[in-house]
């Protein structure tokens, strides 16, 4: 079976990507000389030495001018279940005993990193894309974990912060949330009993801080509209930890269950068509995936509408499951369209992961006809936007 590929890219996009790639490489070249001072700052709980701080800021802003950074202790390791354990026959018995002990006491995981460095791309999409590349290209470092964005941290929602000579216990915070379905946003109000004693600036800072801890940087950018401090306790107060579930419900309202919608219709000269579409989705959710891959797969066992059935349905499902396993975090399916004896897939892959050859190899054994494949560097997801455009109005956005 032959696979046909065509690769094209935009020169200006390639140029900016090359600049960012060089800046990321420069950061990691400098990392060995920076890490001792950064670790000392975390251990002592004191600010990073000015010379080191300025150097890190210079390197980070060379990656993207909107980028910021922070360091701190790495999150405490979480215990997994039996499914997460390495039970291979050649595992070191001592390692196996360590894993079993960690099921009851995660602190016994001895290889967990002690420090975390986090980039802060904020709301800038291009910055978020390159922060992911920074994280994925990080060197192995047993003592440090490298995060491309600030994640949610519900443990810190019970901590105390000291601002403006006020000791603020975050466990006393409650929030209100108003869903703006028309704009796909959630407006958040944040109440703390001490708000009345705080300056306007500090109240806003506290509201933003709580929202960020509750949702994480990506989800704040994706879902949150306005964040306002409240002078009075909400009529229907909610804990900040409820915010992710509200964001999940918003996604289900705008699209389908777990981010997928299924559409049925008929196309001229083609007949019945069934479309599975990832919606809603933004570039920020898959920042490393910029290689567009279109796969056309013929099938032979079809119903009267020429949609797949029985043996072809089973074979297609097995093909999709195999591709998903191969891709892992290095790629994702975005769209699937079936009709007229052919199923079209749109995937996006991480072009620097090296997963494409294995992905192609998995297509070679298809027995129901010749598969066609086309790839193109597409960091703006232009091809996906073009493919889904006819259906966006029907989906309401």
Short mmCIF file of C-alpha atoms in Angstrom, two decimals:
data_model
loop_
_atom_site.label_atom_id
_atom_site.label_comp_id
_atom_site.label_asym_id
_atom_site.label_seq_id
_atom_site.Cartn_x
_atom_site.Cartn_y
_atom_site.Cartn_z
CA UNK A 1 0.00 0.00 0.00
CA UNK A 2 1.30 3.45 -0.91
CA UNK A 3 0.93 6.48 1.31
CA UNK A 4 0.98 9.85 -0.44
CA UNK A 5 2.28 12.83 1.49
CA UNK A 6 2.63 16.49 0.74
CA UNK A 7 4.35 18.82 3.15
CA UNK A 8 4.15 22.59 3.02
CA UNK A 9 4.79 25.30 5.53
CA UNK A 10 4.67 29.05 5.91
CA UNK A 11 8.07 30.74 5.76
CA UNK A 12 7.22 33.46 8.30
CA UNK A 13 5.89 30.87 10.72
CA UNK A 14 9.03 28.79 10.24
CA UNK A 15 11.20 31.86 10.90
CA UNK A 16 9.51 32.76 14.19
CA UNK A 17 9.55 29.12 15.25
CA UNK A 18 13.28 28.94 14.53
CA UNK A 19 13.92 31.99 16.71
CA UNK A 20 11.93 30.45 19.57
CA UNK A 21 13.69 27.10 19.14
CA UNK A 22 17.08 28.80 19.36
CA UNK A 23 16.00 30.68 22.50
CA UNK A 24 14.78 27.46 24.12
CA UNK A 25 18.12 25.80 23.32
CA UNK A 26 19.96 28.79 24.83
CA UNK A 27 17.92 28.45 28.01
CA UNK A 28 18.80 24.79 28.46
CA UNK A 29 22.46 25.48 27.65
CA UNK A 30 22.49 27.96 30.54
CA UNK A 31 20.46 25.78 32.91
CA UNK A 32 23.36 23.95 34.66
CA UNK A 33 24.84 27.29 35.75
CA UNK A 34 21.47 28.59 37.01
CA UNK A 35 20.00 25.66 38.91
CA UNK A 36 22.19 25.84 42.10
CA UNK A 37 21.15 29.43 42.87
CA UNK A 38 17.49 28.69 42.08
CA UNK A 39 17.48 25.63 44.32
CA UNK A 40 19.11 27.62 47.12
CA UNK A 41 16.37 30.24 46.84
CA UNK A 42 13.64 27.61 47.18
CA UNK A 43 15.37 25.90 50.10
CA UNK A 44 15.93 29.15 52.00
CA UNK A 45 12.57 30.72 51.14
CA UNK A 46 14.32 33.90 50.00
CA UNK A 47 14.17 35.75 46.66
CA UNK A 48 16.45 34.62 43.88
CA UNK A 49 19.73 36.54 43.76
CA UNK A 50 19.29 39.58 41.46
CA UNK A 51 22.00 38.53 39.01
CA UNK A 52 20.47 35.08 38.56
CA UNK A 53 16.92 36.43 38.42
CA UNK A 54 17.84 38.91 35.70
CA UNK A 55 19.60 36.21 33.69
CA UNK A 56 16.61 33.83 33.89
CA UNK A 57 14.21 36.61 32.94
CA UNK A 58 16.38 37.53 29.96
CA UNK A 59 16.45 33.92 28.76
CA UNK A 60 12.73 33.42 29.29
CA UNK A 61 11.72 36.61 27.48
CA UNK A 62 13.96 35.65 24.59
CA UNK A 63 11.71 32.60 24.21
CA UNK A 64 8.70 34.94 24.16
CA UNK A 65 8.47 38.56 25.34
CA UNK A 66 5.16 37.95 27.14
CA UNK A 67 6.55 35.07 29.20
CA UNK A 68 7.17 35.16 32.93
CA UNK A 69 8.45 32.47 35.29
CA UNK A 70 8.41 31.27 38.86
CA UNK A 71 10.07 28.59 40.98
CA UNK A 72 9.02 26.72 44.09
CA UNK A 73 8.83 23.33 45.71
CA UNK A 74 7.61 20.53 43.48
CA UNK A 75 4.13 19.17 44.23
CA UNK A 76 3.99 16.30 46.67
CA UNK A 77 3.96 12.95 44.84
CA UNK A 78 0.54 11.35 44.61
CA UNK A 79 0.01 7.67 45.15
CA UNK A 80 -1.17 5.76 42.10
CA UNK A 81 -3.12 2.54 41.97
CA UNK A 82 -2.11 -0.95 41.00
CA UNK A 83 -2.70 -0.05 37.35
CA UNK A 84 0.11 2.52 37.55
CA UNK A 85 2.69 0.07 38.89
CA UNK A 86 5.49 -1.51 36.90
CA UNK A 87 4.77 -5.22 37.26
CA UNK A 88 7.13 -6.43 34.54
CA UNK A 89 8.92 -9.72 35.22
CA UNK A 90 12.38 -8.14 35.18
CA UNK A 91 11.68 -5.38 37.70
CA UNK A 92 14.10 -5.02 40.59
CA UNK A 93 12.42 -6.49 43.72
CA UNK A 94 13.53 -3.49 45.77
CA UNK A 95 11.83 -1.17 43.27
CA UNK A 96 8.65 -3.23 43.46
CA UNK A 97 8.63 -3.04 47.26
CA UNK A 98 9.11 0.73 47.02
CA UNK A 99 6.07 1.03 44.73
CA UNK A 100 3.93 -1.08 47.08
CA UNK A 101 4.96 1.06 50.06
CA UNK A 102 4.10 4.21 48.11
CA UNK A 103 0.51 3.05 47.66
CA UNK A 104 0.00 3.75 51.36
CA UNK A 105 2.57 6.52 51.80
CA UNK A 106 3.36 8.58 48.67
CA UNK A 107 6.10 10.43 50.53
CA UNK A 108 8.19 7.27 50.28
CA UNK A 109 8.66 7.81 46.56
CA UNK A 110 12.37 8.59 46.62
CA UNK A 111 12.82 9.71 43.03
CA UNK A 112 10.30 12.56 43.09
CA UNK A 113 11.76 15.97 42.19
CA UNK A 114 12.21 18.52 44.95
CA UNK A 115 11.83 21.71 42.88
CA UNK A 116 9.56 23.04 40.15
CA UNK A 117 10.19 25.71 37.56
CA UNK A 118 7.08 27.02 35.84
CA UNK A 119 6.74 29.28 32.83
CA UNK A 120 3.83 31.73 32.85
CA UNK A 121 2.64 32.39 29.27
CA UNK A 122 -0.53 34.15 30.43
CA UNK A 123 -3.22 34.69 27.81
CA UNK A 124 -0.86 34.87 24.83
CA UNK A 125 -1.45 31.84 22.63
CA UNK A 126 1.96 31.92 20.92
CA UNK A 127 3.66 32.10 24.31
CA UNK A 128 1.70 29.05 25.47
CA UNK A 129 2.77 27.10 22.39
CA UNK A 130 6.45 27.82 22.93
CA UNK A 131 6.25 27.19 26.69
CA UNK A 132 5.10 23.67 25.84
CA UNK A 133 8.07 23.25 23.53
CA UNK A 134 10.35 24.45 26.34
CA UNK A 135 8.90 21.88 28.73
CA UNK A 136 9.05 19.00 26.26
CA UNK A 137 12.67 19.70 25.40
CA UNK A 138 13.83 19.89 29.03
CA UNK A 139 16.84 17.77 29.98
CA UNK A 140 16.53 14.93 32.45
CA UNK A 141 16.91 16.39 35.91
CA UNK A 142 16.06 14.24 38.91
CA UNK A 143 15.70 17.24 41.23
CA UNK A 144 13.56 19.51 39.04
CA UNK A 145 10.25 19.31 37.23
CA UNK A 146 9.56 21.77 34.41
CA UNK A 147 6.00 22.97 33.88
CA UNK A 148 4.88 24.90 30.78
CA UNK A 149 2.03 26.59 32.62
CA UNK A 150 0.81 27.00 36.18
CA UNK A 151 -1.56 24.12 37.01
CA UNK A 152 -4.45 24.14 39.43
CA UNK A 153 -3.41 23.53 43.04
CA UNK A 154 -6.34 22.88 45.35
CA UNK A 155 -4.05 22.09 48.30
CA UNK A 156 -2.99 25.75 48.35
CA UNK A 157 -6.64 26.81 48.62
CA UNK A 158 -6.44 25.85 52.30
CA UNK A 159 -3.16 27.69 52.89
CA UNK A 160 -2.54 31.11 54.38
CA UNK A 161 -1.07 34.07 52.50
CA UNK A 162 0.34 37.23 54.04
CA UNK A 163 -0.44 40.33 52.00
CA UNK A 164 -0.55 43.95 53.10
CA UNK A 165 0.18 42.87 56.69
CA UNK A 166 -2.97 40.73 56.60
CA UNK A 167 -2.88 36.99 57.23
CA UNK A 168 -5.52 35.60 54.86
CA UNK A 169 -6.73 32.05 55.38
CA UNK A 170 -7.87 30.89 51.93
CA UNK A 171 -10.05 28.14 53.43
CA UNK A 172 -12.54 30.92 54.27
CA UNK A 173 -12.98 31.90 50.61
CA UNK A 174 -16.28 31.33 48.81
CA UNK A 175 -17.13 32.13 45.22
CA UNK A 176 -20.05 32.88 42.95
CA UNK A 177 -20.12 31.87 39.28
CA UNK A 178 -22.31 33.16 36.48
CA UNK A 179 -22.28 31.24 33.22
CA UNK A 180 -22.41 33.38 30.08
CA UNK A 181 -23.28 30.71 27.54
CA UNK A 182 -23.53 33.16 24.65
CA UNK A 183 -19.87 34.12 25.03
CA UNK A 184 -18.68 30.79 26.41
CA UNK A 185 -17.37 32.42 29.57
CA UNK A 186 -17.76 32.17 33.33
CA UNK A 187 -17.79 35.34 35.44
CA UNK A 188 -16.35 34.73 38.90
CA UNK A 189 -16.91 36.59 42.15
CA UNK A 190 -14.54 35.89 45.05
CA UNK A 191 -15.43 36.62 48.67
CA UNK A 192 -13.17 36.59 51.71
CA UNK A 193 -14.37 37.85 55.14
CA UNK A 194 -11.37 40.18 55.30
CA UNK A 195 -12.07 41.85 51.95
CA UNK A 196 -13.47 44.89 53.75
CA UNK A 197 -10.07 45.52 55.32
CA UNK A 198 -8.06 45.21 52.11
CA UNK A 199 -7.20 47.74 49.46
CA UNK A 200 -8.91 47.45 46.07
CA UNK A 201 -5.68 46.25 44.48
CA UNK A 202 -5.14 43.53 47.09
CA UNK A 203 -8.75 42.34 46.85
CA UNK A 204 -8.35 41.97 43.09
CA UNK A 205 -5.04 40.21 43.55
CA UNK A 206 -6.65 37.80 46.00
CA UNK A 207 -9.56 37.10 43.64
CA UNK A 208 -7.20 36.37 40.74
CA UNK A 209 -4.98 34.21 42.96
CA UNK A 210 -7.89 32.05 44.14
CA UNK A 211 -9.26 31.64 40.61
CA UNK A 212 -5.84 30.62 39.33
CA UNK A 213 -5.35 28.04 42.07
CA UNK A 214 -8.82 26.63 41.47
CA UNK A 215 -8.58 26.26 37.69
CA UNK A 216 -4.98 26.56 36.62
CA UNK A 217 -3.65 29.04 34.09
CA UNK A 218 -4.89 27.26 30.95
CA UNK A 219 -8.45 26.87 32.18
CA UNK A 220 -8.61 30.46 33.42
CA UNK A 221 -7.66 31.71 29.96
CA UNK A 222 -10.03 29.24 28.30
CA UNK A 223 -13.15 29.79 30.38
CA UNK A 224 -13.03 32.80 32.70
CA UNK A 225 -14.44 36.17 31.68
CA UNK A 226 -14.45 38.64 34.57
CA UNK A 227 -13.02 38.06 38.04
CA UNK A 228 -14.30 40.43 40.71
CA UNK A 229 -13.80 40.63 44.49
CA UNK A 230 -17.04 40.60 46.46
CA UNK A 231 -17.80 42.78 49.47
CA UNK A 232 -20.56 40.47 50.69
CA UNK A 233 -20.86 36.72 50.91
CA UNK A 234 -22.69 35.28 47.86
CA UNK A 235 -26.31 34.23 48.30
CA UNK A 236 -25.40 30.77 47.00
CA UNK A 237 -21.75 30.43 48.01
CA UNK A 238 -19.62 27.72 46.44
CA UNK A 239 -16.14 26.51 47.37
CA UNK A 240 -13.41 27.45 44.88
CA UNK A 241 -12.78 23.74 44.30
CA UNK A 242 -16.14 23.52 42.50
CA UNK A 243 -14.92 25.75 39.66
CA UNK A 244 -13.42 22.94 37.48
CA UNK A 245 -16.73 21.07 37.41
CA UNK A 246 -18.54 24.24 36.30
CA UNK A 247 -15.97 24.71 33.51
CA UNK A 248 -16.51 21.08 32.48
CA UNK A 249 -20.28 21.65 32.33
CA UNK A 250 -19.68 24.73 30.19
CA UNK A 251 -17.67 22.67 27.74
CA UNK A 252 -20.41 20.04 27.56
CA UNK A 253 -23.01 22.75 26.99
CA UNK A 254 -21.09 24.30 24.11
CA UNK A 255 -20.17 21.02 22.51
CA UNK A 256 -20.79 17.42 23.35
CA UNK A 257 -19.98 14.99 26.11
CA UNK A 258 -16.28 15.12 26.97
CA UNK A 259 -15.61 17.54 24.13
CA UNK A 260 -17.05 15.56 21.19
CA UNK A 261 -20.14 16.14 19.06
CA UNK A 262 -21.66 13.81 16.47
CA UNK A 263 -23.43 15.24 13.44
CA UNK A 264 -25.49 13.49 10.77
CA UNK A 265 -26.52 14.83 7.38
CA UNK A 266 -26.39 14.43 3.63
CA UNK A 267 -23.96 16.00 1.18
CA UNK A 268 -24.57 16.61 -2.54
CA UNK A 269 -23.30 13.77 -4.74
CA UNK A 270 -22.10 11.89 -1.65
CA UNK A 271 -25.21 11.04 0.30
CA UNK A 272 -25.31 10.28 4.01
CA UNK A 273 -22.43 11.52 6.12
CA UNK A 274 -21.57 11.07 9.79
CA UNK A 275 -19.16 13.49 11.45
CA UNK A 276 -17.39 13.21 14.80
CA UNK A 277 -15.93 16.58 15.75
CA UNK A 278 -13.84 17.71 18.69
CA UNK A 279 -15.69 20.78 19.94
CA UNK A 280 -15.09 23.13 21.59
CA UNK A 281 -11.32 23.06 21.26
CA UNK A 282 -8.65 25.75 21.24
CA UNK A 283 -5.01 25.77 20.23
CA UNK A 284 -4.11 26.19 23.88
CA UNK A 285 -5.41 22.74 24.76
CA UNK A 286 -2.89 21.02 22.48
CA UNK A 287 -0.05 23.52 22.20
CA UNK A 288 2.60 21.10 20.90
CA UNK A 289 0.48 19.70 18.07
CA UNK A 290 1.20 21.59 14.87
CA UNK A 291 1.60 18.88 12.20
CA UNK A 292 -1.66 18.40 10.30
CA UNK A 293 -2.26 14.82 9.17
CA UNK A 294 -5.21 13.86 6.97
CA UNK A 295 -5.87 10.15 6.50
CA UNK A 296 -8.35 8.76 3.98
CA UNK A 297 -9.35 5.17 4.75
CA UNK A 298 -11.62 3.19 2.41
CA UNK A 299 -13.96 0.53 3.80
CA UNK A 300 -15.88 -2.25 2.07
CA UNK A 301 -18.60 -3.37 4.49
CA UNK A 302 -21.22 -0.61 4.25
CA UNK A 303 -24.95 -0.20 4.82
CA UNK A 304 -27.47 1.16 2.33
CA UNK A 305 -26.30 4.73 3.12
CA UNK A 306 -22.71 3.66 2.41
CA UNK A 307 -21.74 4.15 6.06
CA UNK A 308 -19.49 1.51 7.66
CA UNK A 309 -21.08 -1.48 9.37
CA UNK A 310 -20.19 -4.82 10.95
CA UNK A 311 -16.68 -5.96 9.94
CA UNK A 312 -15.58 -2.55 8.63
CA UNK A 313 -16.88 -0.79 11.76
CA UNK A 314 -14.90 -3.20 13.90
CA UNK A 315 -11.74 -2.85 11.81
CA UNK A 316 -11.95 0.95 11.83
CA UNK A 317 -12.43 1.01 15.61
CA UNK A 318 -9.37 -1.22 16.04
CA UNK A 319 -7.33 1.02 13.73
CA UNK A 320 -8.32 4.12 15.70
CA UNK A 321 -7.50 2.49 19.02
CA UNK A 322 -4.08 1.46 17.75
CA UNK A 323 -3.30 4.94 16.45
CA UNK A 324 -4.40 6.50 19.74
CA UNK A 325 -2.06 4.21 21.66
CA UNK A 326 0.85 5.03 19.36
CA UNK A 327 0.32 8.79 19.65
CA UNK A 328 -0.10 9.10 23.40
CA UNK A 329 0.54 12.76 24.25
CA UNK A 330 2.24 13.33 20.90
CA UNK A 331 -0.93 13.60 18.82
CA UNK A 332 -4.71 13.68 18.86
CA UNK A 333 -7.71 13.08 16.64
CA UNK A 334 -9.70 16.22 15.83
CA UNK A 335 -12.26 15.15 13.26
CA UNK A 336 -13.67 12.01 11.66
CA UNK A 337 -16.00 12.03 8.66
CA UNK A 338 -17.59 8.88 7.25
CA UNK A 339 -19.52 8.50 4.02
CA UNK A 340 -19.52 7.10 0.48
CA UNK A 341 -17.31 4.17 1.45
CA UNK A 342 -14.52 6.26 2.93
CA UNK A 343 -13.59 7.57 6.37
CA UNK A 344 -11.55 10.77 6.59
CA UNK A 345 -9.52 11.52 9.72
CA UNK A 346 -7.86 14.76 10.76
CA UNK A 347 -5.09 14.39 13.31
CA UNK A 348 -2.54 16.84 14.66
CA UNK A 349 0.85 15.58 15.83
CA UNK A 350 3.88 17.00 17.60
CA UNK A 351 6.35 17.34 14.68
CA UNK A 352 9.35 17.09 17.00
CA UNK A 353 8.22 13.90 18.75
CA UNK A 354 9.31 11.54 15.98
CA UNK A 355 6.00 9.67 16.18
CA UNK A 356 4.98 10.14 12.52
CA UNK A 357 6.88 7.15 11.05
CA UNK A 358 5.30 4.74 13.56
CA UNK A 359 1.90 6.33 12.88
CA UNK A 360 2.39 5.72 9.14
CA UNK A 361 3.55 2.15 9.69
CA UNK A 362 0.33 1.35 11.59
CA UNK A 363 -1.63 2.22 8.43
CA UNK A 364 0.27 -0.17 6.18
CA UNK A 365 -1.68 -3.31 7.06
CA UNK A 366 -5.14 -2.00 6.13
CA UNK A 367 -6.84 -4.68 4.03
CA UNK A 368 -9.87 -2.84 2.63
CA UNK A 369 -8.17 -0.61 0.07
CA UNK A 370 -5.43 1.96 -0.41
CA UNK A 371 -5.02 4.50 2.36
CA UNK A 372 -3.99 8.04 1.42
CA UNK A 373 -2.17 10.32 3.82
CA UNK A 374 -1.28 13.99 3.59
CA UNK A 375 0.75 16.01 6.08
CA UNK A 376 1.41 19.72 6.44
CA UNK A 377 2.97 21.91 9.09
CA UNK A 378 0.02 23.94 10.33
CA UNK A 379 0.71 25.70 13.65
CA UNK A 380 -2.41 27.87 13.31
CA UNK A 381 -4.68 24.83 12.72
CA UNK A 382 -5.87 26.43 9.49
CA UNK A 383 -6.75 23.09 7.91
CA UNK A 384 -8.89 22.04 10.85
CA UNK A 385 -10.63 25.42 10.90
CA UNK A 386 -11.40 25.04 7.19
CA UNK A 387 -12.76 21.52 7.65
CA UNK A 388 -15.03 22.35 10.57
CA UNK A 389 -16.23 25.75 9.34
CA UNK A 390 -19.44 24.42 7.71
CA UNK A 391 -20.53 22.93 11.01
CA UNK A 392 -19.66 25.69 13.48
CA UNK A 393 -22.87 27.62 12.92
CA UNK A 394 -24.92 24.51 13.56
CA UNK A 395 -23.03 24.01 16.81
CA UNK A 396 -23.93 27.53 17.91
CA UNK A 397 -20.42 29.05 17.92
#
